[in-house]
mmCIF file with all atom_site columns, C-alpha atoms and ligand atoms in Angstrom:
data_model
loop_
_atom_site.group_PDB
_atom_site.id
_atom_site.type_symbol
_atom_site.label_atom_id
_atom_site.label_alt_id
_atom_site.label_comp_id
_atom_site.label_asym_id
_atom_site.label_entity_id
_atom_site.label_seq_id
_atom_site.pdbx_PDB_ins_code
_atom_site.Cartn_x
_atom_site.Cartn_y
_atom_site.Cartn_z
_atom_site.occupancy
_atom_site.B_iso_or_equiv
_atom_site.pdbx_formal_charge
_atom_site.auth_seq_id
_atom_site.auth_comp_id
_atom_site.auth_asym_id
_atom_site.auth_atom_id
_atom_site.pdbx_PDB_model_num
ATOM   1   C  CA  . MET U 1 1   ? 0.000   0.000  0.000   1.00 0.00 ? 18  MET U CA  1
ATOM   2   C  CA  . PRO U 1 2   ? 1.268   3.458  -0.863  1.00 0.00 ? 19  PRO U CA  1
ATOM   3   C  CA  . ILE U 1 3   ? 0.904   4.701  2.699   1.00 0.00 ? 20  ILE U CA  1
ATOM   4   C  CA  . LEU U 1 4   ? 3.620   6.827  4.308   1.00 0.00 ? 21  LEU U CA  1
ATOM   5   C  CA  . ALA U 1 5   ? 1.858   7.759  7.521   1.00 0.00 ? 22  ALA U CA  1
ATOM   6   C  CA  . PRO U 1 6   ? -1.783  7.942  8.676   1.00 0.00 ? 23  PRO U CA  1
ATOM   7   C  CA  . ASN U 1 7   ? -2.109  11.456 7.319   1.00 0.00 ? 24  ASN U CA  1
ATOM   8   C  CA  . SER U 1 8   ? -0.385  11.020 3.993   1.00 0.00 ? 25  SER U CA  1
ATOM   9   C  CA  . LEU U 1 9   ? -0.708  9.091  0.778   1.00 0.00 ? 26  LEU U CA  1
ATOM   10  C  CA  . GLU U 1 10  ? 1.533   8.709  -2.230  1.00 0.00 ? 27  GLU U CA  1
ATOM   11  C  CA  . PHE U 1 11  ? 0.395   7.850  -5.732  1.00 0.00 ? 28  PHE U CA  1
ATOM   12  C  CA  . LEU U 1 12  ? 2.173   7.416  -9.045  1.00 0.00 ? 29  LEU U CA  1
ATOM   13  C  CA  . SER U 1 13  ? 0.054   8.662  -11.936 1.00 0.00 ? 30  SER U CA  1
ATOM   14  C  CA  . ARG U 1 14  ? 0.832   7.117  -15.302 1.00 0.00 ? 31  ARG U CA  1
ATOM   15  C  CA  . SER U 1 15  ? -1.172  9.483  -17.506 1.00 0.00 ? 32  SER U CA  1
ATOM   16  C  CA  . ALA U 1 16  ? -2.956  12.835 -17.558 1.00 0.00 ? 33  ALA U CA  1
ATOM   17  C  CA  . ASP U 1 17  ? -6.274  10.952 -17.615 1.00 0.00 ? 34  ASP U CA  1
ATOM   18  C  CA  . GLN U 1 18  ? -5.307  9.042  -14.507 1.00 0.00 ? 35  GLN U CA  1
ATOM   19  C  CA  . THR U 1 19  ? -4.480  12.316 -12.758 1.00 0.00 ? 36  THR U CA  1
ATOM   20  C  CA  . ARG U 1 20  ? -7.893  13.665 -13.815 1.00 0.00 ? 37  ARG U CA  1
ATOM   21  C  CA  . ARG U 1 21  ? -9.571  10.566 -12.386 1.00 0.00 ? 38  ARG U CA  1
ATOM   22  C  CA  . VAL U 1 22  ? -7.826  11.023 -9.037  1.00 0.00 ? 39  VAL U CA  1
ATOM   23  C  CA  . GLY U 1 23  ? -8.999  14.638 -9.149  1.00 0.00 ? 40  GLY U CA  1
ATOM   24  C  CA  . MET U 1 24  ? -12.581 13.534 -9.825  1.00 0.00 ? 41  MET U CA  1
ATOM   25  C  CA  . ARG U 1 25  ? -12.560 11.273 -6.800  1.00 0.00 ? 42  ARG U CA  1
ATOM   26  C  CA  . LEU U 1 26  ? -11.218 14.064 -4.627  1.00 0.00 ? 43  LEU U CA  1
ATOM   27  C  CA  . GLY U 1 27  ? -13.599 16.645 -6.087  1.00 0.00 ? 44  GLY U CA  1
ATOM   28  C  CA  . ALA U 1 28  ? -16.620 14.500 -5.261  1.00 0.00 ? 45  ALA U CA  1
ATOM   29  C  CA  . LEU U 1 29  ? -15.664 14.637 -1.575  1.00 0.00 ? 46  LEU U CA  1
ATOM   30  C  CA  . LEU U 1 30  ? -15.127 18.381 -1.296  1.00 0.00 ? 47  LEU U CA  1
ATOM   31  C  CA  . GLU U 1 31  ? -17.306 20.571 0.876   1.00 0.00 ? 48  GLU U CA  1
ATOM   32  C  CA  . MET U 1 32  ? -17.662 24.247 1.496   1.00 0.00 ? 49  MET U CA  1
ATOM   33  C  CA  . GLY U 1 33  ? -14.625 25.583 3.345   1.00 0.00 ? 50  GLY U CA  1
ATOM   34  C  CA  . ASP U 1 34  ? -12.188 22.933 2.138   1.00 0.00 ? 51  ASP U CA  1
ATOM   35  C  CA  . VAL U 1 35  ? -8.738  24.144 1.065   1.00 0.00 ? 52  VAL U CA  1
ATOM   36  C  CA  . ILE U 1 36  ? -6.644  22.120 -1.370  1.00 0.00 ? 53  ILE U CA  1
ATOM   37  C  CA  . CYS U 1 37  ? -3.076  23.349 -1.883  1.00 0.00 ? 54  CYS U CA  1
ATOM   38  C  CA  . LEU U 1 38  ? -1.110  22.293 -4.955  1.00 0.00 ? 55  LEU U CA  1
ATOM   39  C  CA  . GLU U 1 39  ? 2.672   22.374 -5.147  1.00 0.00 ? 56  GLU U CA  1
ATOM   40  C  CA  . GLY U 1 40  ? 4.731   21.439 -8.205  1.00 0.00 ? 57  GLY U CA  1
ATOM   41  C  CA  . GLU U 1 41  ? 6.827   22.904 -10.992 1.00 0.00 ? 58  GLU U CA  1
ATOM   42  C  CA  . LEU U 1 42  ? 5.600   24.021 -14.433 1.00 0.00 ? 59  LEU U CA  1
ATOM   43  C  CA  . GLY U 1 43  ? 3.926   21.081 -16.134 1.00 0.00 ? 60  GLY U CA  1
ATOM   44  C  CA  . ALA U 1 44  ? 3.723   18.978 -12.973 1.00 0.00 ? 61  ALA U CA  1
ATOM   45  C  CA  . GLY U 1 45  ? 0.023   18.471 -13.635 1.00 0.00 ? 62  GLY U CA  1
ATOM   46  C  CA  . LYS U 1 46  ? -1.631  20.863 -11.191 1.00 0.00 ? 63  LYS U CA  1
ATOM   47  C  CA  . THR U 1 47  ? -4.194  22.218 -13.648 1.00 0.00 ? 64  THR U CA  1
ATOM   48  C  CA  . THR U 1 48  ? -4.832  18.708 -14.963 1.00 0.00 ? 65  THR U CA  1
ATOM   49  C  CA  . LEU U 1 49  ? -5.686  17.641 -11.416 1.00 0.00 ? 66  LEU U CA  1
ATOM   50  C  CA  . VAL U 1 50  ? -7.969  20.672 -11.012 1.00 0.00 ? 67  VAL U CA  1
ATOM   51  C  CA  . GLN U 1 51  ? -9.834  19.663 -14.208 1.00 0.00 ? 68  GLN U CA  1
ATOM   52  C  CA  . GLY U 1 52  ? -10.718 16.399 -12.486 1.00 0.00 ? 69  GLY U CA  1
ATOM   53  C  CA  . ILE U 1 53  ? -11.532 18.075 -9.175  1.00 0.00 ? 70  ILE U CA  1
ATOM   54  C  CA  . ALA U 1 54  ? -13.983 20.457 -10.866 1.00 0.00 ? 71  ALA U CA  1
ATOM   55  C  CA  . LEU U 1 55  ? -15.660 17.627 -12.766 1.00 0.00 ? 72  LEU U CA  1
ATOM   56  C  CA  . GLY U 1 56  ? -16.001 15.438 -9.669  1.00 0.00 ? 73  GLY U CA  1
ATOM   57  C  CA  . TRP U 1 57  ? -17.319 18.360 -7.648  1.00 0.00 ? 74  TRP U CA  1
ATOM   58  C  CA  . GLY U 1 58  ? -20.025 18.878 -10.265 1.00 0.00 ? 75  GLY U CA  1
ATOM   59  C  CA  . SER U 1 59  ? -18.904 22.030 -12.034 1.00 0.00 ? 76  SER U CA  1
ATOM   60  C  CA  . LEU U 1 60  ? -20.988 23.308 -14.942 1.00 0.00 ? 77  LEU U CA  1
ATOM   61  C  CA  . ASP U 1 61  ? -17.963 25.226 -16.193 1.00 0.00 ? 78  ASP U CA  1
ATOM   62  C  CA  . LYS U 1 62  ? -14.787 24.010 -17.799 1.00 0.00 ? 79  LYS U CA  1
ATOM   63  C  CA  . VAL U 1 63  ? -11.464 24.575 -16.094 1.00 0.00 ? 80  VAL U CA  1
ATOM   64  C  CA  . SER U 1 64  ? -9.307  27.088 -17.857 1.00 0.00 ? 81  SER U CA  1
ATOM   65  C  CA  . SER U 1 65  ? -5.945  28.317 -16.720 1.00 0.00 ? 82  SER U CA  1
ATOM   66  C  CA  . PRO U 1 66  ? -4.637  31.223 -18.758 1.00 0.00 ? 83  PRO U CA  1
ATOM   67  C  CA  . THR U 1 67  ? -1.471  32.428 -17.058 1.00 0.00 ? 84  THR U CA  1
ATOM   68  C  CA  . TYR U 1 68  ? -2.744  35.969 -16.523 1.00 0.00 ? 85  TYR U CA  1
ATOM   69  C  CA  . VAL U 1 69  ? -5.860  34.897 -14.633 1.00 0.00 ? 86  VAL U CA  1
ATOM   70  C  CA  . LEU U 1 70  ? -5.497  34.758 -10.900 1.00 0.00 ? 87  LEU U CA  1
ATOM   71  C  CA  . VAL U 1 71  ? -8.946  33.560 -9.862  1.00 0.00 ? 88  VAL U CA  1
ATOM   72  C  CA  . ASN U 1 72  ? -11.278 31.251 -11.745 1.00 0.00 ? 89  ASN U CA  1
ATOM   73  C  CA  . VAL U 1 73  ? -14.726 30.520 -10.344 1.00 0.00 ? 90  VAL U CA  1
ATOM   74  C  CA  . TYR U 1 74  ? -16.682 27.437 -11.387 1.00 0.00 ? 91  TYR U CA  1
ATOM   75  C  CA  . ARG U 1 75  ? -20.424 27.131 -10.803 1.00 0.00 ? 92  ARG U CA  1
ATOM   76  C  CA  . ARG U 1 76  ? -22.694 24.302 -9.790  1.00 0.00 ? 93  ARG U CA  1
ATOM   77  C  CA  . PRO U 1 77  ? -26.513 24.202 -10.064 1.00 0.00 ? 94  PRO U CA  1
ATOM   78  C  CA  . ASP U 1 78  ? -26.932 24.430 -6.271  1.00 0.00 ? 95  ASP U CA  1
ATOM   79  C  CA  . GLU U 1 79  ? -25.230 27.851 -6.255  1.00 0.00 ? 96  GLU U CA  1
ATOM   80  C  CA  . ALA U 1 80  ? -22.023 26.502 -4.701  1.00 0.00 ? 97  ALA U CA  1
ATOM   81  C  CA  . ARG U 1 81  ? -18.821 27.911 -6.164  1.00 0.00 ? 98  ARG U CA  1
ATOM   82  C  CA  . LEU U 1 82  ? -15.447 26.244 -6.580  1.00 0.00 ? 99  LEU U CA  1
ATOM   83  C  CA  . VAL U 1 83  ? -12.626 28.776 -6.554  1.00 0.00 ? 100 VAL U CA  1
ATOM   84  C  CA  . HIS U 1 84  ? -9.415  27.997 -8.441  1.00 0.00 ? 101 HIS U CA  1
ATOM   85  C  CA  . LEU U 1 85  ? -6.556  30.320 -7.552  1.00 0.00 ? 102 LEU U CA  1
ATOM   86  C  CA  . ASP U 1 86  ? -3.305  30.412 -9.472  1.00 0.00 ? 103 ASP U CA  1
ATOM   87  C  CA  . ALA U 1 87  ? -0.719  32.091 -7.266  1.00 0.00 ? 104 ALA U CA  1
ATOM   88  C  CA  . TYR U 1 88  ? 2.074   31.879 -9.851  1.00 0.00 ? 105 TYR U CA  1
ATOM   89  C  CA  . ARG U 1 89  ? 2.174   35.633 -10.354 1.00 0.00 ? 106 ARG U CA  1
ATOM   90  C  CA  . LEU U 1 90  ? 1.676   36.585 -6.726  1.00 0.00 ? 107 LEU U CA  1
ATOM   91  C  CA  . ASN U 1 91  ? 4.583   37.759 -4.671  1.00 0.00 ? 108 ASN U CA  1
ATOM   92  C  CA  . GLY U 1 92  ? 4.127   36.529 -1.162  1.00 0.00 ? 109 GLY U CA  1
ATOM   93  C  CA  . ALA U 1 93  ? 1.425   36.491 1.447   1.00 0.00 ? 110 ALA U CA  1
ATOM   94  C  CA  . ALA U 1 94  ? 0.767   40.234 1.469   1.00 0.00 ? 111 ALA U CA  1
ATOM   95  C  CA  . GLU U 1 95  ? -0.582  40.203 -2.082  1.00 0.00 ? 112 GLU U CA  1
ATOM   96  C  CA  . ALA U 1 96  ? -2.494  37.034 -1.332  1.00 0.00 ? 113 ALA U CA  1
ATOM   97  C  CA  . GLU U 1 97  ? -4.160  38.524 1.772   1.00 0.00 ? 114 GLU U CA  1
ATOM   98  C  CA  . ALA U 1 98  ? -5.930  40.938 -0.581  1.00 0.00 ? 115 ALA U CA  1
ATOM   99  C  CA  . LEU U 1 99  ? -7.747  37.988 -2.123  1.00 0.00 ? 116 LEU U CA  1
ATOM   100 C  CA  . ASP U 1 100 ? -9.465  37.348 1.202   1.00 0.00 ? 117 ASP U CA  1
ATOM   101 C  CA  . ILE U 1 101 ? -9.379  33.590 0.977   1.00 0.00 ? 118 ILE U CA  1
ATOM   102 C  CA  . ASP U 1 102 ? -11.527 33.177 4.109   1.00 0.00 ? 119 ASP U CA  1
ATOM   103 C  CA  . ASN U 1 103 ? -14.315 35.002 2.318   1.00 0.00 ? 120 ASN U CA  1
ATOM   104 C  CA  . LEU U 1 104 ? -13.997 32.785 -0.772  1.00 0.00 ? 121 LEU U CA  1
ATOM   105 C  CA  . LEU U 1 105 ? -14.332 29.707 1.434   1.00 0.00 ? 122 LEU U CA  1
ATOM   106 C  CA  . VAL U 1 106 ? -17.879 30.706 2.347   1.00 0.00 ? 123 VAL U CA  1
ATOM   107 C  CA  . THR U 1 107 ? -19.046 29.957 -1.208  1.00 0.00 ? 124 THR U CA  1
ATOM   108 C  CA  . GLY U 1 108 ? -17.365 26.578 -1.613  1.00 0.00 ? 125 GLY U CA  1
ATOM   109 C  CA  . PRO U 1 109 ? -14.019 24.802 -1.734  1.00 0.00 ? 126 PRO U CA  1
ATOM   110 C  CA  . VAL U 1 110 ? -10.842 26.618 -2.783  1.00 0.00 ? 127 VAL U CA  1
ATOM   111 C  CA  . VAL U 1 111 ? -8.028  25.007 -4.791  1.00 0.00 ? 128 VAL U CA  1
ATOM   112 C  CA  . VAL U 1 112 ? -4.696  26.845 -4.974  1.00 0.00 ? 129 VAL U CA  1
ATOM   113 C  CA  . GLU U 1 113 ? -2.005  26.286 -7.619  1.00 0.00 ? 130 GLU U CA  1
ATOM   114 C  CA  . TRP U 1 114 ? 1.512   27.404 -6.628  1.00 0.00 ? 131 TRP U CA  1
ATOM   115 C  CA  . ALA U 1 115 ? 0.402   27.332 -2.983  1.00 0.00 ? 132 ALA U CA  1
ATOM   116 C  CA  . PRO U 1 116 ? 3.979   27.668 -1.598  1.00 0.00 ? 133 PRO U CA  1
ATOM   117 C  CA  . ARG U 1 117 ? 4.100   31.226 -2.997  1.00 0.00 ? 134 ARG U CA  1
ATOM   118 C  CA  . ILE U 1 118 ? 1.326   32.338 -0.644  1.00 0.00 ? 135 ILE U CA  1
ATOM   119 C  CA  . ARG U 1 119 ? 1.794   29.898 2.217   1.00 0.00 ? 136 ARG U CA  1
ATOM   120 C  CA  . GLY U 1 120 ? 1.384   32.607 4.848   1.00 0.00 ? 137 GLY U CA  1
ATOM   121 C  CA  . ALA U 1 121 ? -2.048  33.567 3.550   1.00 0.00 ? 138 ALA U CA  1
ATOM   122 C  CA  . LEU U 1 122 ? -3.409  30.007 3.532   1.00 0.00 ? 139 LEU U CA  1
ATOM   123 C  CA  . PRO U 1 123 ? -5.258  28.347 6.404   1.00 0.00 ? 140 PRO U CA  1
ATOM   124 C  CA  . GLU U 1 124 ? -2.950  26.141 8.477   1.00 0.00 ? 141 GLU U CA  1
ATOM   125 C  CA  . GLU U 1 125 ? -5.258  23.189 8.075   1.00 0.00 ? 142 GLU U CA  1
ATOM   126 C  CA  . ASN U 1 126 ? -5.483  21.979 4.495   1.00 0.00 ? 143 ASN U CA  1
ATOM   127 C  CA  . LEU U 1 127 ? -4.906  19.092 2.126   1.00 0.00 ? 144 LEU U CA  1
ATOM   128 C  CA  . TRP U 1 128 ? -1.512  19.595 0.525   1.00 0.00 ? 145 TRP U CA  1
ATOM   129 C  CA  . VAL U 1 129 ? -0.726  17.880 -2.786  1.00 0.00 ? 146 VAL U CA  1
ATOM   130 C  CA  . LYS U 1 130 ? 2.857   17.854 -3.997  1.00 0.00 ? 147 LYS U CA  1
ATOM   131 C  CA  . MET U 1 131 ? 3.245   16.829 -7.631  1.00 0.00 ? 148 MET U CA  1
ATOM   132 C  CA  . ASP U 1 132 ? 6.533   15.924 -9.270  1.00 0.00 ? 149 ASP U CA  1
ATOM   133 C  CA  . TRP U 1 133 ? 7.465   15.305 -12.892 1.00 0.00 ? 150 TRP U CA  1
ATOM   134 C  CA  . ILE U 1 134 ? 8.966   11.819 -13.348 1.00 0.00 ? 151 ILE U CA  1
ATOM   135 C  CA  . ASP U 1 135 ? 8.913   11.508 -17.140 1.00 0.00 ? 152 ASP U CA  1
ATOM   136 C  CA  . ASP U 1 136 ? 6.644   12.455 -20.063 1.00 0.00 ? 153 ASP U CA  1
ATOM   137 C  CA  . GLU U 1 137 ? 3.679   10.475 -18.781 1.00 0.00 ? 154 GLU U CA  1
ATOM   138 C  CA  . ARG U 1 138 ? 4.367   9.890  -15.118 1.00 0.00 ? 155 ARG U CA  1
ATOM   139 C  CA  . ARG U 1 139 ? 3.892   12.194 -12.158 1.00 0.00 ? 156 ARG U CA  1
ATOM   140 C  CA  . SER U 1 140 ? 4.185   11.426 -8.472  1.00 0.00 ? 157 SER U CA  1
ATOM   141 C  CA  . MET U 1 141 ? 1.522   12.816 -6.191  1.00 0.00 ? 158 MET U CA  1
ATOM   142 C  CA  . GLN U 1 142 ? 2.038   13.150 -2.477  1.00 0.00 ? 159 GLN U CA  1
ATOM   143 C  CA  . PHE U 1 143 ? -1.007  14.032 -0.382  1.00 0.00 ? 160 PHE U CA  1
ATOM   144 C  CA  . SER U 1 144 ? -0.614  15.326 3.188   1.00 0.00 ? 161 SER U CA  1
ATOM   145 C  CA  . ALA U 1 145 ? -3.538  16.113 5.471   1.00 0.00 ? 162 ALA U CA  1
ATOM   146 C  CA  . ASP U 1 146 ? -3.246  18.755 8.166   1.00 0.00 ? 163 ASP U CA  1
ATOM   147 C  CA  . GLY U 1 147 ? -6.179  18.762 10.573  1.00 0.00 ? 164 GLY U CA  1
ATOM   148 C  CA  . GLN U 1 148 ? -9.039  16.398 11.355  1.00 0.00 ? 165 GLN U CA  1
ATOM   149 C  CA  . ARG U 1 149 ? -11.230 17.413 8.444   1.00 0.00 ? 166 ARG U CA  1
ATOM   150 C  CA  . TYR U 1 150 ? -8.425  16.733 5.987   1.00 0.00 ? 167 TYR U CA  1
ATOM   151 C  CA  . GLU U 1 151 ? -7.444  13.420 7.558   1.00 0.00 ? 168 GLU U CA  1
ATOM   152 C  CA  . LYS U 1 152 ? -11.036 12.350 7.040   1.00 0.00 ? 169 LYS U CA  1
ATOM   153 C  CA  . LEU U 1 153 ? -10.983 13.661 3.477   1.00 0.00 ? 170 LEU U CA  1
ATOM   154 C  CA  . LEU U 1 154 ? -7.775  11.765 2.743   1.00 0.00 ? 171 LEU U CA  1
ATOM   155 C  CA  . ASP U 1 155 ? -9.229  8.576  4.267   1.00 0.00 ? 172 ASP U CA  1
ATOM   156 C  CA  . GLY U 1 156 ? -12.203 8.984  1.959   1.00 0.00 ? 173 GLY U CA  1
ATOM   157 C  CA  . LEU U 1 157 ? -9.993  9.564  -1.045  1.00 0.00 ? 174 LEU U CA  1
ATOM   158 C  CA  . GLN U 1 158 ? -7.912  6.515  -0.238  1.00 0.00 ? 175 GLN U CA  1
ATOM   159 C  CA  . ALA U 1 159 ? -11.057 4.408  0.058   1.00 0.00 ? 176 ALA U CA  1
ATOM   160 C  CA  . ARG U 1 160 ? -12.227 5.616  -3.334  1.00 0.00 ? 177 ARG U CA  1
ATOM   161 C  CA  . MET U 1 161 ? -8.848  5.070  -4.968  1.00 0.00 ? 178 MET U CA  1
ATOM   162 C  CA  . PHE U 1 162 ? -7.926  1.722  -3.493  1.00 0.00 ? 179 PHE U CA  1
ATOM   163 C  CA  . GLY U 1 163 ? -11.130 0.397  -1.964  1.00 0.00 ? 180 GLY U CA  1
ATOM   164 C  CA  . VAL U 1 164 ? -9.802  0.257  1.584   1.00 0.00 ? 181 VAL U CA  1
HETATM 165 N  N1  . LIG G 2 .   ? 0.487   11.676 -15.371 1.00 0.00 ? 209 LIG G N1  1
HETATM 166 C  C1  . LIG G 2 .   ? 0.225   12.947 -15.760 1.00 0.00 ? 209 LIG G C1  1
HETATM 167 N  N2  . LIG G 2 .   ? -0.471  13.764 -14.918 1.00 0.00 ? 209 LIG G N2  1
HETATM 168 C  C2  . LIG G 2 .   ? -0.729  15.042 -15.265 1.00 0.00 ? 209 LIG G C2  1
HETATM 169 N  N3  . LIG G 2 .   ? -0.366  15.612 -16.434 1.00 0.00 ? 209 LIG G N3  1
HETATM 170 C  C3  . LIG G 2 .   ? 0.322   14.846 -17.295 1.00 0.00 ? 209 LIG G C3  1
HETATM 171 C  C4  . LIG G 2 .   ? 0.633   13.486 -16.996 1.00 0.00 ? 209 LIG G C4  1
HETATM 172 N  N4  . LIG G 2 .   ? 1.319   12.964 -18.059 1.00 0.00 ? 209 LIG G N4  1
HETATM 173 C  C5  . LIG G 2 .   ? 1.414   13.939 -18.959 1.00 0.00 ? 209 LIG G C5  1
HETATM 174 N  N5  . LIG G 2 .   ? 0.820   15.081 -18.529 1.00 0.00 ? 209 LIG G N5  1
HETATM 175 C  C6  . LIG G 2 .   ? 0.778   16.352 -19.283 1.00 0.00 ? 209 LIG G C6  1
HETATM 176 O  O1  . LIG G 2 .   ? 1.569   17.294 -18.572 1.00 0.00 ? 209 LIG G O1  1
HETATM 177 C  C7  . LIG G 2 .   ? 0.973   18.581 -18.721 1.00 0.00 ? 209 LIG G C7  1
HETATM 178 C  C8  . LIG G 2 .   ? 0.642   19.122 -17.344 1.00 0.00 ? 209 LIG G C8  1
HETATM 179 O  O2  . LIG G 2 .   ? 0.202   20.434 -17.506 1.00 0.00 ? 209 LIG G O2  1
HETATM 180 P  P1  . LIG G 2 .   ? -0.585  21.241 -16.395 1.00 0.00 ? 209 LIG G P1  1
HETATM 181 O  O3  . LIG G 2 .   ? -1.064  22.482 -17.034 1.00 0.00 ? 209 LIG G O3  1
HETATM 182 O  O4  . LIG G 2 .   ? -1.578  20.367 -15.713 1.00 0.00 ? 209 LIG G O4  1
HETATM 183 O  O5  . LIG G 2 .   ? 0.601   21.550 -15.357 1.00 0.00 ? 209 LIG G O5  1
HETATM 184 P  P2  . LIG G 2 .   ? 0.648   22.651 -14.237 1.00 0.00 ? 209 LIG G P2  1
HETATM 185 O  O6  . LIG G 2 .   ? 1.317   21.999 -13.071 1.00 0.00 ? 209 LIG G O6  1
HETATM 186 O  O7  . LIG G 2 .   ? -0.676  23.244 -14.018 1.00 0.00 ? 209 LIG G O7  1
HETATM 187 O  O8  . LIG G 2 .   ? 1.648   23.731 -14.858 1.00 0.00 ? 209 LIG G O8  1
HETATM 188 P  P3  . LIG G 2 .   ? 1.700   25.313 -14.626 1.00 0.00 ? 209 LIG G P3  1
HETATM 189 O  O9  . LIG G 2 .   ? 2.599   25.505 -13.439 1.00 0.00 ? 209 LIG G O9  1
HETATM 190 O  O10 . LIG G 2 .   ? 2.297   25.832 -15.877 1.00 0.00 ? 209 LIG G O10 1
HETATM 191 O  O11 . LIG G 2 .   ? 0.325   25.833 -14.362 1.00 0.00 ? 209 LIG G O11 1
HETATM 192 C  C9  . LIG G 2 .   ? -0.271  18.428 -19.570 1.00 0.00 ? 209 LIG G C9  1
HETATM 193 O  O12 . LIG G 2 .   ? 0.070   18.683 -20.905 1.00 0.00 ? 209 LIG G O12 1
HETATM 194 C  C10 . LIG G 2 .   ? -0.615  16.951 -19.391 1.00 0.00 ? 209 LIG G C10 1
HETATM 195 O  O13 . LIG G 2 .   ? -1.305  16.395 -20.493 1.00 0.00 ? 209 LIG G O13 1
HETATM 196 MG MG1 . LIG G 2 .   ? -1.409  25.175 -14.068 1.00 0.00 ? 210 LIG G MG1 1
#
């Protein structure tokens, strides 16, 4: 089993579609107030994972990630909103504070690409996903849960991915 510790999980994705499927399973479990932080270099697969998350969550909108857009909002029929932040162009927590992430969390889950750039502005408790490029088709994904809610979320994700 790809288990490192009770609050973490490692997975080797062998294709972009597989990464999207992991995202779908995670997205289906997300609730208002959940924070998902994505770490990984250019091309690691962060946006690909978000495509799956949005689909699994039930988004009516397609995920887009033009580099100049900082905040994308995806809708669902029940009025919930999934917020997709791309912190690539932000310089530190001060700029990120202006986004008022706590306020965004009232409308639905928030997913943050390039989370390390705005670490200080993010809630301490979150699900952290570190993605690494292995080769053209493979990416490693390391999930770490901080806080009870996220340990439960990770348990749920593990059950959906591996049936245990
Ligand atoms: N196993 C895999 N998981 C995710 N993406 C993969 C995988 N294998 C190949 N890819 C490809 O790698 C690219 C990942 O791009 P993506 O935009 O998701 O990365 P990103 O981490 O969001 O980069 P950026 O920092 O530029 O926003 C896509 O072209 C995708 O098809
Ligand atoms: Mg991206």
